mmCIF file with all atom_site columns, C-alpha atoms in Angstrom:
data_model
loop_
_atom_site.group_PDB
_atom_site.id
_atom_site.type_symbol
_atom_site.label_atom_id
_atom_site.label_alt_id
_atom_site.label_comp_id
_atom_site.label_asym_id
_atom_site.label_entity_id
_atom_site.label_seq_id
_atom_site.pdbx_PDB_ins_code
_atom_site.Cartn_x
_atom_site.Cartn_y
_atom_site.Cartn_z
_atom_site.occupancy
_atom_site.B_iso_or_equiv
_atom_site.pdbx_formal_charge
_atom_site.auth_seq_id
_atom_site.auth_comp_id
_atom_site.auth_asym_id
_atom_site.auth_atom_id
_atom_site.pdbx_PDB_model_num
ATOM 1   C CA . MET A 1 1   ? 0.000   0.000  0.000   1.00 0.00 ? 293 MET A CA 1
ATOM 2   C CA . GLN A 1 2   ? 2.857   2.390  0.840   1.00 0.00 ? 294 GLN A CA 1
ATOM 3   C CA . LYS A 1 3   ? 4.533   1.859  -2.563  1.00 0.00 ? 295 LYS A CA 1
ATOM 4   C CA . LYS A 1 4   ? 1.259   2.607  -4.305  1.00 0.00 ? 296 LYS A CA 1
ATOM 5   C CA . ARG A 1 5   ? 0.849   5.791  -2.254  1.00 0.00 ? 297 ARG A CA 1
ATOM 6   C CA . LYS A 1 6   ? 4.364   6.954  -3.171  1.00 0.00 ? 298 LYS A CA 1
ATOM 7   C CA . LYS A 1 7   ? 3.616   6.347  -6.841  1.00 0.00 ? 299 LYS A CA 1
ATOM 8   C CA . TYR A 1 8   ? 0.483   8.465  -6.572  1.00 0.00 ? 300 TYR A CA 1
ATOM 9   C CA . ILE A 1 9   ? 2.433   11.234 -4.854  1.00 0.00 ? 301 ILE A CA 1
ATOM 10  C CA . VAL A 1 10  ? 5.038   11.266 -7.629  1.00 0.00 ? 302 VAL A CA 1
ATOM 11  C CA . ALA A 1 11  ? 2.318   11.240 -10.287 1.00 0.00 ? 303 ALA A CA 1
ATOM 12  C CA . PHE A 1 12  ? 0.409   14.104 -8.663  1.00 0.00 ? 304 PHE A CA 1
ATOM 13  C CA . VAL A 1 13  ? 3.561   16.184 -8.136  1.00 0.00 ? 305 VAL A CA 1
ATOM 14  C CA . LEU A 1 14  ? 4.426   15.710 -11.811 1.00 0.00 ? 306 LEU A CA 1
ATOM 15  C CA . LEU A 1 15  ? 0.863   16.594 -12.818 1.00 0.00 ? 307 LEU A CA 1
ATOM 16  C CA . SER A 1 16  ? 0.905   19.775 -10.741 1.00 0.00 ? 308 SER A CA 1
ATOM 17  C CA . LEU A 1 17  ? 4.315   20.744 -12.185 1.00 0.00 ? 309 LEU A CA 1
ATOM 18  C CA . TYR A 1 18  ? 2.986   20.072 -15.683 1.00 0.00 ? 310 TYR A CA 1
ATOM 19  C CA . LEU A 1 19  ? -0.084  22.244 -15.031 1.00 0.00 ? 311 LEU A CA 1
ATOM 20  C CA . SER A 1 20  ? 2.196   25.024 -13.756 1.00 0.00 ? 312 SER A CA 1
ATOM 21  C CA . LEU A 1 21  ? 4.223   24.730 -16.959 1.00 0.00 ? 313 LEU A CA 1
ATOM 22  C CA . ILE A 1 22  ? 1.096   24.875 -19.138 1.00 0.00 ? 314 ILE A CA 1
ATOM 23  C CA . GLU A 1 23  ? -0.036  27.897 -17.176 1.00 0.00 ? 315 GLU A CA 1
ATOM 24  C CA . SER A 1 24  ? 3.134   29.783 -18.072 1.00 0.00 ? 316 SER A CA 1
ATOM 25  C CA . PHE A 1 25  ? 2.106   29.647 -21.758 1.00 0.00 ? 317 PHE A CA 1
ATOM 26  C CA . ILE A 1 26  ? -1.349  31.171 -21.173 1.00 0.00 ? 318 ILE A CA 1
ATOM 27  C CA . PRO A 1 27  ? -1.385  34.901 -22.044 1.00 0.00 ? 319 PRO A CA 1
ATOM 28  C CA . LYS A 1 28  ? -1.873  37.023 -18.927 1.00 0.00 ? 320 LYS A CA 1
ATOM 29  C CA . PRO A 1 29  ? -2.799  40.682 -18.471 1.00 0.00 ? 321 PRO A CA 1
ATOM 30  C CA . PHE A 1 30  ? -0.115  40.944 -15.764 1.00 0.00 ? 322 PHE A CA 1
ATOM 31  C CA . PRO A 1 31  ? 3.142   38.957 -15.629 1.00 0.00 ? 323 PRO A CA 1
ATOM 32  C CA . TRP A 1 32  ? 2.622   37.898 -12.001 1.00 0.00 ? 324 TRP A CA 1
ATOM 33  C CA . LEU A 1 33  ? -0.950  36.691 -12.504 1.00 0.00 ? 325 LEU A CA 1
ATOM 34  C CA . LYS A 1 34  ? -1.499  32.930 -12.557 1.00 0.00 ? 326 LYS A CA 1
ATOM 35  C CA . LEU A 1 35  ? -4.698  30.922 -12.877 1.00 0.00 ? 327 LEU A CA 1
ATOM 36  C CA . GLY A 1 36  ? -3.617  28.399 -10.262 1.00 0.00 ? 328 GLY A CA 1
ATOM 37  C CA . LEU A 1 37  ? -4.249  25.307 -12.363 1.00 0.00 ? 329 LEU A CA 1
ATOM 38  C CA . SER A 1 38  ? -2.027  23.234 -10.076 1.00 0.00 ? 330 SER A CA 1
ATOM 39  C CA . ASN A 1 39  ? -4.633  23.841 -7.365  1.00 0.00 ? 331 ASN A CA 1
ATOM 40  C CA . ILE A 1 40  ? -6.878  21.452 -9.290  1.00 0.00 ? 332 ILE A CA 1
ATOM 41  C CA . VAL A 1 41  ? -4.486  18.722 -8.172  1.00 0.00 ? 333 VAL A CA 1
ATOM 42  C CA . THR A 1 42  ? -4.861  19.821 -4.536  1.00 0.00 ? 334 THR A CA 1
ATOM 43  C CA . ILE A 1 43  ? -8.645  19.653 -4.763  1.00 0.00 ? 335 ILE A CA 1
ATOM 44  C CA . ILE A 1 44  ? -8.501  16.241 -6.460  1.00 0.00 ? 336 ILE A CA 1
ATOM 45  C CA . ILE A 1 45  ? -6.285  14.931 -3.674  1.00 0.00 ? 337 ILE A CA 1
ATOM 46  C CA . LEU A 1 46  ? -8.477  16.317 -0.908  1.00 0.00 ? 338 LEU A CA 1
ATOM 47  C CA . GLN A 1 47  ? -11.563 14.919 -2.613  1.00 0.00 ? 339 GLN A CA 1
ATOM 48  C CA . LYS A 1 48  ? -10.174 11.445 -3.319  1.00 0.00 ? 340 LYS A CA 1
ATOM 49  C CA . TYR A 1 49  ? -7.324  10.895 -0.875  1.00 0.00 ? 341 TYR A CA 1
ATOM 50  C CA . ASP A 1 50  ? -6.305  12.757 2.291   1.00 0.00 ? 342 ASP A CA 1
ATOM 51  C CA . LYS A 1 51  ? -4.945  15.961 3.823   1.00 0.00 ? 343 LYS A CA 1
ATOM 52  C CA . LYS A 1 52  ? -1.487  14.566 4.475   1.00 0.00 ? 344 LYS A CA 1
ATOM 53  C CA . MET A 1 53  ? -1.033  13.687 0.807   1.00 0.00 ? 345 MET A CA 1
ATOM 54  C CA . ALA A 1 54  ? -2.195  17.162 -0.245  1.00 0.00 ? 346 ALA A CA 1
ATOM 55  C CA . LEU A 1 55  ? 0.347   18.776 2.084   1.00 0.00 ? 347 LEU A CA 1
ATOM 56  C CA . GLU A 1 56  ? 3.159   16.516 0.854   1.00 0.00 ? 348 GLU A CA 1
ATOM 57  C CA . ILE A 1 57  ? 2.381   17.291 -2.771  1.00 0.00 ? 349 ILE A CA 1
ATOM 58  C CA . LEU A 1 58  ? 2.159   21.035 -2.178  1.00 0.00 ? 350 LEU A CA 1
ATOM 59  C CA . LEU A 1 59  ? 5.525   21.073 -0.408  1.00 0.00 ? 351 LEU A CA 1
ATOM 60  C CA . LEU A 1 60  ? 7.170   18.884 -3.049  1.00 0.00 ? 352 LEU A CA 1
ATOM 61  C CA . ARG A 1 61  ? 5.750   21.017 -5.873  1.00 0.00 ? 353 ARG A CA 1
ATOM 62  C CA . VAL A 1 62  ? 6.871   24.339 -4.395  1.00 0.00 ? 354 VAL A CA 1
ATOM 63  C CA . ILE A 1 63  ? 10.324  23.045 -3.456  1.00 0.00 ? 355 ILE A CA 1
ATOM 64  C CA . THR A 1 64  ? 10.829  21.337 -6.832  1.00 0.00 ? 356 THR A CA 1
ATOM 65  C CA . LEU A 1 65  ? 9.805   24.482 -8.713  1.00 0.00 ? 357 LEU A CA 1
ATOM 66  C CA . GLY A 1 66  ? 12.133  26.525 -6.498  1.00 0.00 ? 358 GLY A CA 1
ATOM 67  C CA . ILE A 1 67  ? 15.043  24.224 -7.274  1.00 0.00 ? 359 ILE A CA 1
ATOM 68  C CA . VAL A 1 68  ? 14.311  23.952 -11.017 1.00 0.00 ? 360 VAL A CA 1
ATOM 69  C CA . LEU A 1 69  ? 13.774  27.696 -11.471 1.00 0.00 ? 361 LEU A CA 1
ATOM 70  C CA . GLY A 1 70  ? 16.693  28.590 -9.198  1.00 0.00 ? 362 GLY A CA 1
ATOM 71  C CA . THR A 1 71  ? 14.476  30.638 -6.896  1.00 0.00 ? 363 THR A CA 1
ATOM 72  C CA . ILE A 1 72  ? 14.684  28.495 -3.773  1.00 0.00 ? 364 ILE A CA 1
ATOM 73  C CA . PHE A 1 73  ? 14.714  30.682 -0.638  1.00 0.00 ? 365 PHE A CA 1
ATOM 74  C CA . SER A 1 74  ? 14.147  33.815 -2.720  1.00 0.00 ? 366 SER A CA 1
ATOM 75  C CA . PRO A 1 75  ? 11.281  36.179 -1.858  1.00 0.00 ? 367 PRO A CA 1
ATOM 76  C CA . GLY A 1 76  ? 9.184   34.585 -4.638  1.00 0.00 ? 368 GLY A CA 1
ATOM 77  C CA . PHE A 1 77  ? 9.766   31.131 -3.171  1.00 0.00 ? 369 PHE A CA 1
ATOM 78  C CA . ILE A 1 78  ? 8.871   32.283 0.344   1.00 0.00 ? 370 ILE A CA 1
ATOM 79  C CA . ILE A 1 79  ? 5.742   34.035 -0.919  1.00 0.00 ? 371 ILE A CA 1
ATOM 80  C CA . SER A 1 80  ? 4.698   30.941 -2.868  1.00 0.00 ? 372 SER A CA 1
ATOM 81  C CA . LEU A 1 81  ? 5.333   28.587 0.050   1.00 0.00 ? 373 LEU A CA 1
ATOM 82  C CA . ILE A 1 82  ? 3.540   30.638 2.707   1.00 0.00 ? 374 ILE A CA 1
ATOM 83  C CA . SER A 1 83  ? 0.556   31.582 0.536   1.00 0.00 ? 375 SER A CA 1
ATOM 84  C CA . GLY A 1 84  ? 0.284   28.006 -0.778  1.00 0.00 ? 376 GLY A CA 1
ATOM 85  C CA . LEU A 1 85  ? 0.202   26.633 2.761   1.00 0.00 ? 377 LEU A CA 1
ATOM 86  C CA . GLY A 1 86  ? -2.376  29.222 3.820   1.00 0.00 ? 378 GLY A CA 1
ATOM 87  C CA . ALA A 1 87  ? -4.600  28.386 0.864   1.00 0.00 ? 379 ALA A CA 1
ATOM 88  C CA . LEU A 1 88  ? -4.186  24.653 1.477   1.00 0.00 ? 380 LEU A CA 1
ATOM 89  C CA . PHE A 1 89  ? -5.169  24.950 5.143   1.00 0.00 ? 381 PHE A CA 1
ATOM 90  C CA . THR A 1 90  ? -8.160  27.069 4.111   1.00 0.00 ? 382 THR A CA 1
ATOM 91  C CA . THR A 1 91  ? -9.174  24.436 1.578   1.00 0.00 ? 383 THR A CA 1
ATOM 92  C CA . MET A 1 92  ? -8.778  21.693 4.182   1.00 0.00 ? 384 MET A CA 1
ATOM 93  C CA . GLY A 1 93  ? -10.930 23.631 6.631   1.00 0.00 ? 385 GLY A CA 1
ATOM 94  C CA . LEU A 1 94  ? -13.622 24.248 4.054   1.00 0.00 ? 386 LEU A CA 1
ATOM 95  C CA . PHE A 1 95  ? -13.607 20.581 3.051   1.00 0.00 ? 387 PHE A CA 1
ATOM 96  C CA . ARG A 1 96  ? -15.030 19.807 6.499   1.00 0.00 ? 388 ARG A CA 1
ATOM 97  C CA . TYR A 1 97  ? -18.204 21.443 5.206   1.00 0.00 ? 389 TYR A CA 1
ATOM 98  C CA . ARG A 1 98  ? -18.015 19.779 1.788   1.00 0.00 ? 390 ARG A CA 1
ATOM 99  C CA . ARG A 1 99  ? -21.570 18.557 2.124   1.00 0.00 ? 391 ARG A CA 1
ATOM 100 C CA . TYR A 1 100 ? -22.744 22.190 2.109   1.00 0.00 ? 392 TYR A CA 1
ATOM 101 C CA . LEU A 1 101 ? -20.125 23.833 -0.117  1.00 0.00 ? 393 LEU A CA 1
ATOM 102 C CA . SER A 1 102 ? -19.414 23.339 -3.790  1.00 0.00 ? 394 SER A CA 1
ATOM 103 C CA . LEU A 1 103 ? -15.920 22.909 -5.174  1.00 0.00 ? 395 LEU A CA 1
ATOM 104 C CA . LEU A 1 104 ? -16.524 26.264 -6.832  1.00 0.00 ? 396 LEU A CA 1
ATOM 105 C CA . SER A 1 105 ? -17.013 28.113 -3.540  1.00 0.00 ? 397 SER A CA 1
ATOM 106 C CA . ILE A 1 106 ? -14.118 26.277 -1.876  1.00 0.00 ? 398 ILE A CA 1
ATOM 107 C CA . SER A 1 107 ? -11.810 27.144 -4.767  1.00 0.00 ? 399 SER A CA 1
ATOM 108 C CA . MET A 1 108 ? -12.838 30.812 -4.773  1.00 0.00 ? 400 MET A CA 1
ATOM 109 C CA . CYS A 1 109 ? -12.352 31.186 -1.008  1.00 0.00 ? 401 CYS A CA 1
ATOM 110 C CA . SER A 1 110 ? -8.971  29.477 -1.170  1.00 0.00 ? 402 SER A CA 1
ATOM 111 C CA . ALA A 1 111 ? -7.855  31.723 -4.034  1.00 0.00 ? 403 ALA A CA 1
ATOM 112 C CA . LEU A 1 112 ? -8.905  34.791 -2.051  1.00 0.00 ? 404 LEU A CA 1
ATOM 113 C CA . VAL A 1 113 ? -6.959  33.630 1.015   1.00 0.00 ? 405 VAL A CA 1
ATOM 114 C CA . HIS A 1 114 ? -3.962  32.757 -1.177  1.00 0.00 ? 406 HIS A CA 1
ATOM 115 C CA . ASN A 1 115 ? -3.892  36.275 -2.614  1.00 0.00 ? 407 ASN A CA 1
ATOM 116 C CA . LEU A 1 116 ? -4.451  37.972 0.744   1.00 0.00 ? 408 LEU A CA 1
ATOM 117 C CA . ILE A 1 117 ? -1.511  36.079 2.220   1.00 0.00 ? 409 ILE A CA 1
ATOM 118 C CA . GLN A 1 118 ? 0.583   36.901 -0.841  1.00 0.00 ? 410 GLN A CA 1
ATOM 119 C CA . LEU A 1 119 ? -0.112  40.604 -0.359  1.00 0.00 ? 411 LEU A CA 1
ATOM 120 C CA . ILE A 1 120 ? 0.730   40.458 3.346   1.00 0.00 ? 412 ILE A CA 1
ATOM 121 C CA . VAL A 1 121 ? 3.982   38.541 2.778   1.00 0.00 ? 413 VAL A CA 1
ATOM 122 C CA . VAL A 1 122 ? 5.011   40.800 -0.124  1.00 0.00 ? 414 VAL A CA 1
ATOM 123 C CA . TYR A 1 123 ? 4.371   43.825 2.047   1.00 0.00 ? 415 TYR A CA 1
ATOM 124 C CA . LEU A 1 124 ? 6.365   42.407 4.968   1.00 0.00 ? 416 LEU A CA 1
ATOM 125 C CA . LEU A 1 125 ? 9.275   41.207 2.805   1.00 0.00 ? 417 LEU A CA 1
ATOM 126 C CA . LEU A 1 126 ? 9.574   43.969 0.251   1.00 0.00 ? 418 LEU A CA 1
ATOM 127 C CA . PHE A 1 127 ? 7.413   47.044 0.783   1.00 0.00 ? 419 PHE A CA 1
ATOM 128 C CA . ARG A 1 128 ? 7.300   47.906 4.473   1.00 0.00 ? 420 ARG A CA 1
ATOM 129 C CA . ASN A 1 129 ? 8.254   51.514 3.739   1.00 0.00 ? 421 ASN A CA 1
ATOM 130 C CA . ILE A 1 130 ? 5.346   52.153 1.372   1.00 0.00 ? 422 ILE A CA 1
ATOM 131 C CA . GLU A 1 131 ? 2.226   53.948 2.533   1.00 0.00 ? 423 GLU A CA 1
ATOM 132 C CA . ILE A 1 132 ? -0.533  51.416 1.968   1.00 0.00 ? 424 ILE A CA 1
ATOM 133 C CA . MET A 1 133 ? -3.511  53.670 2.553   1.00 0.00 ? 425 MET A CA 1
ATOM 134 C CA . ASN A 1 134 ? -3.289  55.583 -0.715  1.00 0.00 ? 426 ASN A CA 1
ATOM 135 C CA . ARG A 1 135 ? -5.673  55.273 -3.632  1.00 0.00 ? 427 ARG A CA 1
ATOM 136 C CA . GLY A 1 136 ? -3.192  53.553 -5.986  1.00 0.00 ? 428 GLY A CA 1
ATOM 137 C CA . VAL A 1 137 ? -2.302  50.789 -3.539  1.00 0.00 ? 429 VAL A CA 1
ATOM 138 C CA . ILE A 1 138 ? -5.913  50.198 -2.535  1.00 0.00 ? 430 ILE A CA 1
ATOM 139 C CA . SER A 1 139 ? -6.957  50.037 -6.209  1.00 0.00 ? 431 SER A CA 1
ATOM 140 C CA . PHE A 1 140 ? -4.184  47.520 -6.899  1.00 0.00 ? 432 PHE A CA 1
ATOM 141 C CA . VAL A 1 141 ? -5.245  45.376 -3.931  1.00 0.00 ? 433 VAL A CA 1
ATOM 142 C CA . ILE A 1 142 ? -8.883  45.360 -5.042  1.00 0.00 ? 434 ILE A CA 1
ATOM 143 C CA . ILE A 1 143 ? -7.931  44.426 -8.617  1.00 0.00 ? 435 ILE A CA 1
ATOM 144 C CA . PHE A 1 144 ? -5.454  41.781 -7.420  1.00 0.00 ? 436 PHE A CA 1
ATOM 145 C CA . LEU A 1 145 ? -7.988  40.150 -5.083  1.00 0.00 ? 437 LEU A CA 1
ATOM 146 C CA . SER A 1 146 ? -10.735 40.298 -7.727  1.00 0.00 ? 438 SER A CA 1
ATOM 147 C CA . LEU A 1 147 ? -8.511  38.591 -10.292 1.00 0.00 ? 439 LEU A CA 1
ATOM 148 C CA . GLY A 1 148 ? -7.644  35.969 -7.684  1.00 0.00 ? 440 GLY A CA 1
ATOM 149 C CA . VAL A 1 149 ? -11.298 35.205 -7.031  1.00 0.00 ? 441 VAL A CA 1
ATOM 150 C CA . ILE A 1 150 ? -11.910 34.967 -10.785 1.00 0.00 ? 442 ILE A CA 1
ATOM 151 C CA . SER A 1 151 ? -9.000  32.526 -11.131 1.00 0.00 ? 443 SER A CA 1
ATOM 152 C CA . GLY A 1 152 ? -10.447 30.534 -8.209  1.00 0.00 ? 444 GLY A CA 1
ATOM 153 C CA . LEU A 1 153 ? -13.776 30.528 -10.041 1.00 0.00 ? 445 LEU A CA 1
ATOM 154 C CA . ILE A 1 154 ? -12.123 29.115 -13.182 1.00 0.00 ? 446 ILE A CA 1
ATOM 155 C CA . THR A 1 155 ? -10.289 26.463 -11.159 1.00 0.00 ? 447 THR A CA 1
ATOM 156 C CA . GLY A 1 156 ? -13.510 25.578 -9.335  1.00 0.00 ? 448 GLY A CA 1
ATOM 157 C CA . ILE A 1 157 ? -15.412 25.266 -12.609 1.00 0.00 ? 449 ILE A CA 1
ATOM 158 C CA . LEU A 1 158 ? -12.734 22.905 -13.933 1.00 0.00 ? 450 LEU A CA 1
ATOM 159 C CA . CYS A 1 159 ? -12.942 20.824 -10.734 1.00 0.00 ? 451 CYS A CA 1
ATOM 160 C CA . GLU A 1 160 ? -16.737 20.676 -10.909 1.00 0.00 ? 452 GLU A CA 1
ATOM 161 C CA . PHE A 1 161 ? -16.470 19.739 -14.589 1.00 0.00 ? 453 PHE A CA 1
ATOM 162 C CA . LEU A 1 162 ? -14.252 16.823 -13.603 1.00 0.00 ? 454 LEU A CA 1
ATOM 163 C CA . SER A 1 163 ? -17.051 15.904 -11.152 1.00 0.00 ? 455 SER A CA 1
ATOM 164 C CA . LEU A 1 164 ? -14.789 14.798 -8.358  1.00 0.00 ? 456 LEU A CA 1
ATOM 165 C CA . ARG A 1 165 ? -17.390 13.189 -6.173  1.00 0.00 ? 457 ARG A CA 1
ATOM 166 C CA . GLU A 1 166 ? -15.997 9.662  -5.757  1.00 0.00 ? 458 GLU A CA 1
ATOM 167 C CA . GLU A 1 167 ? -15.140 8.083  -2.430  1.00 0.00 ? 459 GLU A CA 1
ATOM 168 C CA . LYS A 1 168 ? -11.631 8.240  -0.991  1.00 0.00 ? 460 LYS A CA 1
ATOM 169 C CA . ARG A 1 169 ? -9.302  5.447  -2.079  1.00 0.00 ? 461 ARG A CA 1
ATOM 170 C CA . PHE A 1 170 ? -6.902  5.262  0.895   1.00 0.00 ? 462 PHE A CA 1
#
């Protein structure tokens, strides 16, 4: 059983890395904007497997991307790791209420939390000297969070389309 689990972990890490690669070819209005297609893998794992596996795959994906891209321990890596963990824990918490919530709503809430944490970490790491209560910054934050919710909506629609409603396998 353990060998089978490890094979699934490797397969899901590769799938999430592949989705991240595909995502880099999608035209974006802003260079830092991502749809979060690899989050589909997280939702699949939480729906069909367990929380521990989802955490392992998230950590392996972020660390592998950091190593491959040469950004490990850079601000981008730290932002990705912390916001990914925050979004994952949000998703896990919302999955407790899966009977009442759709994958669409879970995905949108997780995307919102992911982007909020990104903004907080970016501010703490890079922009502590900037006045955040001006119109330009507030407009950027509103646009950034709105785009995040829209990307969560797209991810949620894809997850619902895959109709991930089977029982857990482990």
